[in-house]
């Protein structure tokens, strides 16, 4: 598990360059899928489901997903390679999951 607490917050537009750099470093981008366009589309639909993880002032993790009221999915989950294996992916995934849980219990 991680030694330092990860501060998880919604994506901000000023995070864009850092997020794309992280995705490229983690080899999540492909030539036919522009990450800047993915971010722009996400900001139009459920932007609250786009989170970043900050360790001090360094953006080291992201999770971008969606939720249709029944199912949730994750499109981009990344942790900087220098910080992988320390539980940070789990932390951002749990935060995302809490945002997609139903607010009322099933009957």
PDB file of N, CA, C and O in Angstrom, residues 11-89:
ATOM      1  N   UNK A  11     -10.745  16.473 -12.264  1.00  0.00           N
ATOM      2  CA  UNK A  11      -9.869  17.051 -13.279  1.00  0.00           C
ATOM      3  C   UNK A  11     -10.158  18.542 -13.417  1.00  0.00           C
ATOM      4  O   UNK A  11     -11.306  18.971 -13.363  1.00  0.00           O
ATOM      5  N   UNK A  12      -9.104  19.324 -13.613  1.00  0.00           N
ATOM      6  CA  UNK A  12      -9.212  20.751 -13.925  1.00  0.00           C
ATOM      7  C   UNK A  12      -8.563  20.976 -15.286  1.00  0.00           C
ATOM      8  O   UNK A  12      -7.608  20.272 -15.637  1.00  0.00           O
ATOM      9  N   UNK A  13      -9.048  21.966 -16.022  1.00  0.00           N
ATOM     10  CA  UNK A  13      -8.511  22.185 -17.368  1.00  0.00           C
ATOM     11  C   UNK A  13      -7.000  22.409 -17.356  1.00  0.00           C
ATOM     12  O   UNK A  13      -6.308  22.009 -18.293  1.00  0.00           O
ATOM     13  N   UNK A  14      -6.476  22.993 -16.292  1.00  0.00           N
ATOM     14  CA  UNK A  14      -5.033  23.217 -16.231  1.00  0.00           C
ATOM     15  C   UNK A  14      -4.239  21.917 -16.036  1.00  0.00           C
ATOM     16  O   UNK A  14      -3.010  21.911 -16.139  1.00  0.00           O
ATOM     17  N   UNK A  15      -4.926  20.809 -15.798  1.00  0.00           N
ATOM     18  CA  UNK A  15      -4.280  19.495 -15.673  1.00  0.00           C
ATOM     19  C   UNK A  15      -4.022  18.843 -17.025  1.00  0.00           C
ATOM     20  O   UNK A  15      -3.311  17.833 -17.098  1.00  0.00           O
ATOM     21  N   UNK A  16      -4.610  19.375 -18.080  1.00  0.00           N
ATOM     22  CA  UNK A  16      -4.634  18.673 -19.359  1.00  0.00           C
ATOM     23  C   UNK A  16      -3.257  18.203 -19.842  1.00  0.00           C
ATOM     24  O   UNK A  16      -3.074  17.028 -20.171  1.00  0.00           O
ATOM     25  N   UNK A  17      -2.273  19.079 -19.889  1.00  0.00           N
ATOM     26  CA  UNK A  17      -0.950  18.692 -20.392  1.00  0.00           C
ATOM     27  C   UNK A  17      -0.327  17.597 -19.525  1.00  0.00           C
ATOM     28  O   UNK A  17       0.260  16.640 -20.052  1.00  0.00           O
ATOM     29  N   UNK A  18      -0.462  17.714 -18.217  1.00  0.00           N
ATOM     30  CA  UNK A  18       0.089  16.698 -17.312  1.00  0.00           C
ATOM     31  C   UNK A  18      -0.611  15.358 -17.492  1.00  0.00           C
ATOM     32  O   UNK A  18       0.028  14.299 -17.452  1.00  0.00           O
ATOM     33  N   UNK A  19      -1.922  15.397 -17.681  1.00  0.00           N
ATOM     34  CA  UNK A  19      -2.687  14.157 -17.870  1.00  0.00           C
ATOM     35  C   UNK A  19      -2.267  13.469 -19.164  1.00  0.00           C
ATOM     36  O   UNK A  19      -1.985  12.259 -19.178  1.00  0.00           O
ATOM     37  N   UNK A  20      -2.206  14.216 -20.249  1.00  0.00           N
ATOM     38  CA  UNK A  20      -1.821  13.617 -21.529  1.00  0.00           C
ATOM     39  C   UNK A  20      -0.394  13.078 -21.456  1.00  0.00           C
ATOM     40  O   UNK A  20      -0.115  11.978 -21.939  1.00  0.00           O
ATOM     41  N   UNK A  21       0.507  13.803 -20.819  1.00  0.00           N
ATOM     42  CA  UNK A  21       1.880  13.311 -20.649  1.00  0.00           C
ATOM     43  C   UNK A  21       1.903  12.004 -19.864  1.00  0.00           C
ATOM     44  O   UNK A  21       2.639  11.071 -20.217  1.00  0.00           O
ATOM     45  N   UNK A  22       1.095  11.932 -18.805  1.00  0.00           N
ATOM     46  CA  UNK A  22       1.018  10.702 -18.008  1.00  0.00           C
ATOM     47  C   UNK A  22       0.479   9.556 -18.856  1.00  0.00           C
ATOM     48  O   UNK A  22       1.026   8.447 -18.835  1.00  0.00           O
ATOM     49  N   UNK A  23      -0.584   9.798 -19.596  1.00  0.00           N
ATOM     50  CA  UNK A  23      -1.151   8.747 -20.443  1.00  0.00           C
ATOM     51  C   UNK A  23      -0.134   8.265 -21.471  1.00  0.00           C
ATOM     52  O   UNK A  23      -0.037   7.077 -21.742  1.00  0.00           O
ATOM     53  N   UNK A  24       0.618   9.192 -22.049  1.00  0.00           N
ATOM     54  CA  UNK A  24       1.643   8.801 -23.021  1.00  0.00           C
ATOM     55  C   UNK A  24       2.739   7.990 -22.343  1.00  0.00           C
ATOM     56  O   UNK A  24       3.180   6.964 -22.883  1.00  0.00           O
ATOM     57  N   UNK A  25       3.185   8.422 -21.181  1.00  0.00           N
ATOM     58  CA  UNK A  25       4.207   7.706 -20.436  1.00  0.00           C
ATOM     59  C   UNK A  25       3.757   6.287 -20.098  1.00  0.00           C
ATOM     60  O   UNK A  25       4.544   5.339 -20.126  1.00  0.00           O
ATOM     61  N   UNK A  26       2.466   6.138 -19.803  1.00  0.00           N
ATOM     62  CA  UNK A  26       1.894   4.825 -19.463  1.00  0.00           C
ATOM     63  C   UNK A  26       1.460   4.047 -20.704  1.00  0.00           C
ATOM     64  O   UNK A  26       0.867   2.972 -20.583  1.00  0.00           O
ATOM     65  N   UNK A  27       1.733   4.596 -21.875  1.00  0.00           N
ATOM     66  CA  UNK A  27       1.414   3.958 -23.162  1.00  0.00           C
ATOM     67  C   UNK A  27      -0.077   3.670 -23.323  1.00  0.00           C
ATOM     68  O   UNK A  27      -0.473   2.617 -23.822  1.00  0.00           O
ATOM     69  N   UNK A  28      -0.895   4.627 -22.905  1.00  0.00           N
ATOM     70  CA  UNK A  28      -2.350   4.484 -23.050  1.00  0.00           C
ATOM     71  C   UNK A  28      -2.884   5.155 -24.314  1.00  0.00           C
ATOM     72  O   UNK A  28      -4.046   4.966 -24.642  1.00  0.00           O
ATOM     73  N   UNK A  29      -2.063   5.922 -24.981  1.00  0.00           N
ATOM     74  CA  UNK A  29      -2.530   6.641 -26.168  1.00  0.00           C
ATOM     75  C   UNK A  29      -2.157   5.869 -27.429  1.00  0.00           C
ATOM     76  O   UNK A  29      -1.180   5.116 -27.451  1.00  0.00           O
ATOM     77  N   UNK A  30      -2.966   6.069 -28.452  1.00  0.00           N
ATOM     78  CA  UNK A  30      -2.719   5.472 -29.757  1.00  0.00           C
ATOM     79  C   UNK A  30      -2.886   6.568 -30.808  1.00  0.00           C
ATOM     80  O   UNK A  30      -3.646   7.525 -30.599  1.00  0.00           O
ATOM     81  N   UNK A  31      -2.203   6.453 -31.941  1.00  0.00           N
ATOM     82  CA  UNK A  31      -2.232   7.529 -32.942  1.00  0.00           C
ATOM     83  C   UNK A  31      -3.629   7.883 -33.453  1.00  0.00           C
ATOM     84  O   UNK A  31      -3.896   9.032 -33.773  1.00  0.00           O
ATOM     85  N   UNK A  32      -4.528   6.922 -33.525  1.00  0.00           N
ATOM     86  CA  UNK A  32      -5.848   7.177 -34.098  1.00  0.00           C
ATOM     87  C   UNK A  32      -6.870   7.687 -33.073  1.00  0.00           C
ATOM     88  O   UNK A  32      -8.026   7.903 -33.392  1.00  0.00           O
ATOM     89  N   UNK A  33      -6.439   7.882 -31.831  1.00  0.00           N
ATOM     90  CA  UNK A  33      -7.359   8.333 -30.787  1.00  0.00           C
ATOM     91  C   UNK A  33      -6.707   9.500 -30.039  1.00  0.00           C
ATOM     92  O   UNK A  33      -5.906   9.289 -29.136  1.00  0.00           O
ATOM     93  N   UNK A  34      -7.055  10.706 -30.402  1.00  0.00           N
ATOM     94  CA  UNK A  34      -6.453  11.911 -29.847  1.00  0.00           C
ATOM     95  C   UNK A  34      -6.868  12.098 -28.385  1.00  0.00           C
ATOM     96  O   UNK A  34      -8.047  12.295 -28.096  1.00  0.00           O
ATOM     97  N   UNK A  35      -5.909  12.061 -27.451  1.00  0.00           N
ATOM     98  CA  UNK A  35      -6.277  12.187 -26.037  1.00  0.00           C
ATOM     99  C   UNK A  35      -6.873  13.553 -25.693  1.00  0.00           C
ATOM    100  O   UNK A  35      -7.701  13.652 -24.791  1.00  0.00           O
ATOM    101  N   UNK A  36      -6.459  14.588 -26.413  1.00  0.00           N
ATOM    102  CA  UNK A  36      -7.030  15.915 -26.160  1.00  0.00           C
ATOM    103  C   UNK A  36      -8.514  15.946 -26.526  1.00  0.00           C
ATOM    104  O   UNK A  36      -9.321  16.565 -25.830  1.00  0.00           O
ATOM    105  N   UNK A  37      -8.879  15.242 -27.599  1.00  0.00           N
ATOM    106  CA  UNK A  37     -10.295  15.151 -27.980  1.00  0.00           C
ATOM    107  C   UNK A  37     -11.069  14.303 -26.964  1.00  0.00           C
ATOM    108  O   UNK A  37     -12.216  14.595 -26.654  1.00  0.00           O
ATOM    109  N   UNK A  38     -10.438  13.244 -26.452  1.00  0.00           N
ATOM    110  CA  UNK A  38     -11.092  12.430 -25.414  1.00  0.00           C
ATOM    111  C   UNK A  38     -11.396  13.272 -24.185  1.00  0.00           C
ATOM    112  O   UNK A  38     -12.475  13.172 -23.593  1.00  0.00           O
ATOM    113  N   UNK A  39     -10.446  14.111 -23.800  1.00  0.00           N
ATOM    114  CA  UNK A  39     -10.655  14.985 -22.646  1.00  0.00           C
ATOM    115  C   UNK A  39     -11.777  15.972 -22.926  1.00  0.00           C
ATOM    116  O   UNK A  39     -12.667  16.173 -22.086  1.00  0.00           O
ATOM    117  N   UNK A  40     -11.769  16.576 -24.093  1.00  0.00           N
ATOM    118  CA  UNK A  40     -12.818  17.542 -24.446  1.00  0.00           C
ATOM    119  C   UNK A  40     -14.198  16.887 -24.420  1.00  0.00           C
ATOM    120  O   UNK A  40     -15.161  17.469 -23.902  1.00  0.00           O
ATOM    121  N   UNK A  41     -14.290  15.663 -24.943  1.00  0.00           N
ATOM    122  CA  UNK A  41     -15.580  14.946 -24.922  1.00  0.00           C
ATOM    123  C   UNK A  41     -16.002  14.632 -23.492  1.00  0.00           C
ATOM    124  O   UNK A  41     -17.168  14.749 -23.129  1.00  0.00           O
ATOM    125  N   UNK A  42     -15.038  14.242 -22.662  1.00  0.00           N
ATOM    126  CA  UNK A  42     -15.362  13.896 -21.274  1.00  0.00           C
ATOM    127  C   UNK A  42     -15.876  15.106 -20.516  1.00  0.00           C
ATOM    128  O   UNK A  42     -16.769  14.980 -19.673  1.00  0.00           O
ATOM    129  N   UNK A  43     -15.348  16.257 -20.797  1.00  0.00           N
ATOM    130  CA  UNK A  43     -15.773  17.466 -20.090  1.00  0.00           C
ATOM    131  C   UNK A  43     -17.190  17.885 -20.454  1.00  0.00           C
ATOM    132  O   UNK A  43     -17.809  18.674 -19.741  1.00  0.00           O
ATOM    133  N   UNK A  44     -17.728  17.308 -21.527  1.00  0.00           N
ATOM    134  CA  UNK A  44     -19.112  17.587 -21.925  1.00  0.00           C
ATOM    135  C   UNK A  44     -20.103  16.595 -21.318  1.00  0.00           C
ATOM    136  O   UNK A  44     -21.289  16.893 -21.211  1.00  0.00           O
ATOM    137  N   UNK A  45     -19.629  15.408 -20.956  1.00  0.00           N
ATOM    138  CA  UNK A  45     -20.503  14.349 -20.442  1.00  0.00           C
ATOM    139  C   UNK A  45     -19.881  13.757 -19.179  1.00  0.00           C
ATOM    140  O   UNK A  45     -18.808  13.183 -19.225  1.00  0.00           O
ATOM    141  N   UNK A  46     -20.556  13.930 -18.069  1.00  0.00           N
ATOM    142  CA  UNK A  46     -20.117  13.390 -16.780  1.00  0.00           C
ATOM    143  C   UNK A  46     -18.671  13.773 -16.427  1.00  0.00           C
ATOM    144  O   UNK A  46     -17.848  12.917 -16.092  1.00  0.00           O
ATOM    145  N   UNK A  47     -18.350  15.063 -16.459  1.00  0.00           N
ATOM    146  CA  UNK A  47     -16.984  15.472 -16.129  1.00  0.00           C
ATOM    147  C   UNK A  47     -16.586  15.123 -14.692  1.00  0.00           C
ATOM    148  O   UNK A  47     -15.396  14.993 -14.397  1.00  0.00           O
ATOM    149  N   UNK A  48     -17.563  14.930 -13.827  1.00  0.00           N
ATOM    150  CA  UNK A  48     -17.268  14.568 -12.439  1.00  0.00           C
ATOM    151  C   UNK A  48     -16.666  13.167 -12.321  1.00  0.00           C
ATOM    152  O   UNK A  48     -16.125  12.808 -11.274  1.00  0.00           O
ATOM    153  N   UNK A  49     -16.731  12.388 -13.398  1.00  0.00           N
ATOM    154  CA  UNK A  49     -16.166  11.037 -13.394  1.00  0.00           C
ATOM    155  C   UNK A  49     -14.765  11.012 -14.004  1.00  0.00           C
ATOM    156  O   UNK A  49     -14.285   9.976 -14.462  1.00  0.00           O
ATOM    157  N   UNK A  50     -14.108  12.150 -14.003  1.00  0.00           N
ATOM    158  CA  UNK A  50     -12.721  12.280 -14.457  1.00  0.00           C
ATOM    159  C   UNK A  50     -11.932  12.821 -13.271  1.00  0.00           C
ATOM    160  O   UNK A  50     -12.056  13.979 -12.891  1.00  0.00           O
ATOM    161  N   UNK A  51     -11.152  11.945 -12.658  1.00  0.00           N
ATOM    162  CA  UNK A  51     -10.423  12.290 -11.436  1.00  0.00           C
ATOM    163  C   UNK A  51      -8.921  12.232 -11.659  1.00  0.00           C
ATOM    164  O   UNK A  51      -8.437  11.457 -12.500  1.00  0.00           O
ATOM    165  N   UNK A  52      -8.212  13.032 -10.879  1.00  0.00           N
ATOM    166  CA  UNK A  52      -6.754  12.970 -10.875  1.00  0.00           C
ATOM    167  C   UNK A  52      -6.281  12.735  -9.447  1.00  0.00           C
ATOM    168  O   UNK A  52      -6.944  13.123  -8.489  1.00  0.00           O
ATOM    169  N   UNK A  53      -5.133  12.094  -9.342  1.00  0.00           N
ATOM    170  CA  UNK A  53      -4.514  11.852  -8.042  1.00  0.00           C
ATOM    171  C   UNK A  53      -3.236  12.662  -7.929  1.00  0.00           C
ATOM    172  O   UNK A  53      -2.355  12.554  -8.788  1.00  0.00           O
ATOM    173  N   UNK A  54      -3.179  13.463  -6.886  1.00  0.00           N
ATOM    174  CA  UNK A  54      -2.035  14.350  -6.662  1.00  0.00           C
ATOM    175  C   UNK A  54      -1.220  13.849  -5.470  1.00  0.00           C
ATOM    176  O   UNK A  54      -1.773  13.557  -4.411  1.00  0.00           O
ATOM    177  N   UNK A  55       0.073  13.782  -5.647  1.00  0.00           N
ATOM    178  CA  UNK A  55       0.996  13.466  -4.573  1.00  0.00           C
ATOM    179  C   UNK A  55       1.840  14.722  -4.404  1.00  0.00           C
ATOM    180  O   UNK A  55       2.660  15.045  -5.260  1.00  0.00           O
ATOM    181  N   UNK A  56       1.557  15.430  -3.335  1.00  0.00           N
ATOM    182  CA  UNK A  56       2.094  16.777  -3.162  1.00  0.00           C
ATOM    183  C   UNK A  56       1.609  17.605  -4.362  1.00  0.00           C
ATOM    184  O   UNK A  56       0.424  17.680  -4.586  1.00  0.00           O
ATOM    185  N   UNK A  57       2.511  18.153  -5.169  1.00  0.00           N
ATOM    186  CA  UNK A  57       2.068  18.953  -6.320  1.00  0.00           C
ATOM    187  C   UNK A  57       2.204  18.203  -7.632  1.00  0.00           C
ATOM    188  O   UNK A  57       2.007  18.766  -8.703  1.00  0.00           O
ATOM    189  N   UNK A  58       2.489  16.910  -7.560  1.00  0.00           N
ATOM    190  CA  UNK A  58       2.714  16.102  -8.752  1.00  0.00           C
ATOM    191  C   UNK A  58       1.472  15.280  -9.094  1.00  0.00           C
ATOM    192  O   UNK A  58       0.961  14.540  -8.257  1.00  0.00           O
ATOM    193  N   UNK A  59       1.002  15.424 -10.325  1.00  0.00           N
ATOM    194  CA  UNK A  59      -0.128  14.624 -10.806  1.00  0.00           C
ATOM    195  C   UNK A  59       0.428  13.258 -11.188  1.00  0.00           C
ATOM    196  O   UNK A  59       1.216  13.144 -12.133  1.00  0.00           O
ATOM    197  N   UNK A  60       0.051  12.224 -10.430  1.00  0.00           N
ATOM    198  CA  UNK A  60       0.617  10.887 -10.672  1.00  0.00           C
ATOM    199  C   UNK A  60      -0.415   9.846 -11.083  1.00  0.00           C
ATOM    200  O   UNK A  60      -0.045   8.731 -11.434  1.00  0.00           O
ATOM    201  N   UNK A  61      -1.714  10.191 -11.030  1.00  0.00           N
ATOM    202  CA  UNK A  61      -2.728   9.176 -11.329  1.00  0.00           C
ATOM    203  C   UNK A  61      -3.955   9.822 -11.955  1.00  0.00           C
ATOM    204  O   UNK A  61      -4.260  10.980 -11.691  1.00  0.00           O
ATOM    205  N   UNK A  62      -4.639   9.043 -12.787  1.00  0.00           N
ATOM    206  CA  UNK A  62      -5.913   9.485 -13.360  1.00  0.00           C
ATOM    207  C   UNK A  62      -6.865   8.305 -13.453  1.00  0.00           C
ATOM    208  O   UNK A  62      -6.446   7.154 -13.558  1.00  0.00           O
ATOM    209  N   UNK A  63      -8.128   8.633 -13.426  1.00  0.00           N
ATOM    210  CA  UNK A  63      -9.165   7.682 -13.796  1.00  0.00           C
ATOM    211  C   UNK A  63     -10.247   8.478 -14.513  1.00  0.00           C
ATOM    212  O   UNK A  63     -10.667   9.534 -14.054  1.00  0.00           O
ATOM    213  N   UNK A  64     -10.633   7.994 -15.693  1.00  0.00           N
ATOM    214  CA  UNK A  64     -11.704   8.611 -16.470  1.00  0.00           C
ATOM    215  C   UNK A  64     -12.692   7.504 -16.802  1.00  0.00           C
ATOM    216  O   UNK A  64     -12.310   6.473 -17.353  1.00  0.00           O
ATOM    217  N   UNK A  65     -13.940   7.723 -16.437  1.00  0.00           N
ATOM    218  CA  UNK A  65     -14.925   6.690 -16.686  1.00  0.00           C
ATOM    219  C   UNK A  65     -16.287   7.261 -16.971  1.00  0.00           C
ATOM    220  O   UNK A  65     -16.470   8.474 -17.117  1.00  0.00           O
ATOM    221  N   UNK A  66     -17.246   6.374 -17.037  1.00  0.00           N
ATOM    222  CA  UNK A  66     -18.627   6.753 -17.286  1.00  0.00           C
ATOM    223  C   UNK A  66     -19.563   5.869 -16.484  1.00  0.00           C
ATOM    224  O   UNK A  66     -19.149   4.876 -15.882  1.00  0.00           O
ATOM    225  N   UNK A  67     -20.826   6.247 -16.495  1.00  0.00           N
ATOM    226  CA  UNK A  67     -21.844   5.499 -15.756  1.00  0.00           C
ATOM    227  C   UNK A  67     -23.183   5.747 -16.420  1.00  0.00           C
ATOM    228  O   UNK A  67     -23.556   6.896 -16.678  1.00  0.00           O
ATOM    229  N   UNK A  68     -23.906   4.676 -16.737  1.00  0.00           N
ATOM    230  CA  UNK A  68     -25.188   4.821 -17.425  1.00  0.00           C
ATOM    231  C   UNK A  68     -26.390   4.624 -16.501  1.00  0.00           C
ATOM    232  O   UNK A  68     -27.514   4.485 -16.962  1.00  0.00           O
ATOM    233  N   UNK A  69     -26.154   4.603 -15.205  1.00  0.00           N
ATOM    234  CA  UNK A  69     -27.227   4.373 -14.250  1.00  0.00           C
ATOM    235  C   UNK A  69     -27.311   2.916 -13.819  1.00  0.00           C
ATOM    236  O   UNK A  69     -27.951   2.592 -12.823  1.00  0.00           O
ATOM    237  N   UNK A  70     -26.679   2.046 -14.570  1.00  0.00           N
ATOM    238  CA  UNK A  70     -26.678   0.615 -14.266  1.00  0.00           C
ATOM    239  C   UNK A  70     -25.257   0.051 -14.268  1.00  0.00           C
ATOM    240  O   UNK A  70     -24.898  -0.734 -13.408  1.00  0.00           O
ATOM    241  N   UNK A  71     -24.465   0.478 -15.243  1.00  0.00           N
ATOM    242  CA  UNK A  71     -23.101  -0.022 -15.384  1.00  0.00           C
ATOM    243  C   UNK A  71     -22.125   1.141 -15.397  1.00  0.00           C
ATOM    244  O   UNK A  71     -22.399   2.183 -15.966  1.00  0.00           O
ATOM    245  N   UNK A  72     -20.966   0.901 -14.816  1.00  0.00           N
ATOM    246  CA  UNK A  72     -19.876   1.862 -14.891  1.00  0.00           C
ATOM    247  C   UNK A  72     -18.732   1.266 -15.681  1.00  0.00           C
ATOM    248  O   UNK A  72     -18.615   0.054 -15.807  1.00  0.00           O
ATOM    249  N   UNK A  73     -17.898   2.111 -16.250  1.00  0.00           N
ATOM    250  CA  UNK A  73     -16.739   1.648 -16.991  1.00  0.00           C
ATOM    251  C   UNK A  73     -15.613   2.658 -16.832  1.00  0.00           C
ATOM    252  O   UNK A  73     -15.838   3.814 -16.507  1.00  0.00           O
ATOM    253  N   UNK A  74     -14.408   2.187 -17.062  1.00  0.00           N
ATOM    254  CA  UNK A  74     -13.224   3.030 -16.980  1.00  0.00           C
ATOM    255  C   UNK A  74     -12.545   3.033 -18.341  1.00  0.00           C
ATOM    256  O   UNK A  74     -12.293   1.969 -18.911  1.00  0.00           O
ATOM    257  N   UNK A  75     -12.296   4.236 -18.853  1.00  0.00           N
ATOM    258  CA  UNK A  75     -11.602   4.375 -20.133  1.00  0.00           C
ATOM    259  C   UNK A  75     -10.101   4.574 -19.955  1.00  0.00           C
ATOM    260  O   UNK A  75      -9.318   4.050 -20.731  1.00  0.00           O
ATOM    261  N   UNK A  76      -9.715   5.378 -19.001  1.00  0.00           N
ATOM    262  CA  UNK A  76      -8.298   5.657 -18.758  1.00  0.00           C
ATOM    263  C   UNK A  76      -8.015   5.511 -17.265  1.00  0.00           C
ATOM    264  O   UNK A  76      -8.568   6.239 -16.452  1.00  0.00           O
ATOM    265  N   UNK A  77      -7.153   4.572 -16.932  1.00  0.00           N
ATOM    266  CA  UNK A  77      -6.655   4.416 -15.563  1.00  0.00           C
ATOM    267  C   UNK A  77      -5.141   4.417 -15.671  1.00  0.00           C
ATOM    268  O   UNK A  77      -4.571   3.576 -16.366  1.00  0.00           O
ATOM    269  N   UNK A  78      -4.505   5.381 -15.038  1.00  0.00           N
ATOM    270  CA  UNK A  78      -3.050   5.496 -15.163  1.00  0.00           C
ATOM    271  C   UNK A  78      -2.431   5.879 -13.829  1.00  0.00           C
ATOM    272  O   UNK A  78      -3.002   6.657 -13.067  1.00  0.00           O
ATOM    273  N   UNK A  79      -1.256   5.324 -13.581  1.00  0.00           N
ATOM    274  CA  UNK A  79      -0.408   5.726 -12.458  1.00  0.00           C
ATOM    275  C   UNK A  79       1.005   5.850 -13.022  1.00  0.00           C
ATOM    276  O   UNK A  79       1.487   4.960 -13.736  1.00  0.00           O
ATOM    277  N   UNK A  80       1.658   6.936 -12.698  1.00  0.00           N
ATOM    278  CA  UNK A  80       3.024   7.159 -13.157  1.00  0.00           C
ATOM    279  C   UNK A  80       3.873   5.929 -12.824  1.00  0.00           C
ATOM    280  O   UNK A  80       3.782   5.392 -11.708  1.00  0.00           O
ATOM    281  N   UNK A  81       4.682   5.463 -13.777  1.00  0.00           N
ATOM    282  CA  UNK A  81       5.471   4.248 -13.536  1.00  0.00           C
ATOM    283  C   UNK A  81       6.319   4.281 -12.266  1.00  0.00           C
ATOM    284  O   UNK A  81       6.513   3.238 -11.629  1.00  0.00           O
ATOM    285  N   UNK A  82       6.810   5.449 -11.882  1.00  0.00           N
ATOM    286  CA  UNK A  82       7.621   5.538 -10.663  1.00  0.00           C
ATOM    287  C   UNK A  82       6.814   5.274  -9.395  1.00  0.00           C
ATOM    288  O   UNK A  82       7.396   5.057  -8.325  1.00  0.00           O
ATOM    289  N   UNK A  83       5.481   5.300  -9.514  1.00  0.00           N
ATOM    290  CA  UNK A  83       4.626   5.146  -8.337  1.00  0.00           C
ATOM    291  C   UNK A  83       3.707   3.927  -8.434  1.00  0.00           C
ATOM    292  O   UNK A  83       2.832   3.741  -7.592  1.00  0.00           O
ATOM    293  N   UNK A  84       3.894   3.109  -9.450  1.00  0.00           N
ATOM    294  CA  UNK A  84       3.064   1.916  -9.601  1.00  0.00           C
ATOM    295  C   UNK A  84       3.389   0.897  -8.525  1.00  0.00           C
ATOM    296  O   UNK A  84       4.488   0.870  -7.976  1.00  0.00           O
ATOM    297  N   UNK A  85       2.408   0.064  -8.206  1.00  0.00           N
ATOM    298  CA  UNK A  85       2.594  -0.987  -7.214  1.00  0.00           C
ATOM    299  C   UNK A  85       2.493  -0.505  -5.779  1.00  0.00           C
ATOM    300  O   UNK A  85       2.844  -1.234  -4.857  1.00  0.00           O
ATOM    301  N   UNK A  86       1.985   0.715  -5.593  1.00  0.00           N
ATOM    302  CA  UNK A  86       1.886   1.275  -4.248  1.00  0.00           C
ATOM    303  C   UNK A  86       0.440   1.525  -3.817  1.00  0.00           C
ATOM    304  O   UNK A  86       0.204   2.169  -2.802  1.00  0.00           O
ATOM    305  N   UNK A  87      -0.508   1.041  -4.593  1.00  0.00           N
ATOM    306  CA  UNK A  87      -1.909   1.168  -4.214  1.00  0.00           C
ATOM    307  C   UNK A  87      -2.616   2.404  -4.728  1.00  0.00           C
ATOM    308  O   UNK A  87      -3.790   2.617  -4.425  1.00  0.00           O
ATOM    309  N   UNK A  88      -1.936   3.221  -5.535  1.00  0.00           N
ATOM    310  CA  UNK A  88      -2.560   4.456  -6.012  1.00  0.00           C
ATOM    311  C   UNK A  88      -3.679   4.196  -7.031  1.00  0.00           C
ATOM    312  O   UNK A  88      -4.688   4.891  -7.033  1.00  0.00           O
ATOM    313  N   UNK A  89      -3.506   3.200  -7.879  1.00  0.00           N
ATOM    314  CA  UNK A  89      -4.575   2.863  -8.836  1.00  0.00           C
ATOM    315  C   UNK A  89      -5.830   2.432  -8.082  1.00  0.00           C
ATOM    316  O   UNK A  89      -6.949   2.803  -8.447  1.00  0.00           O
TER     317      UNK A  89
END
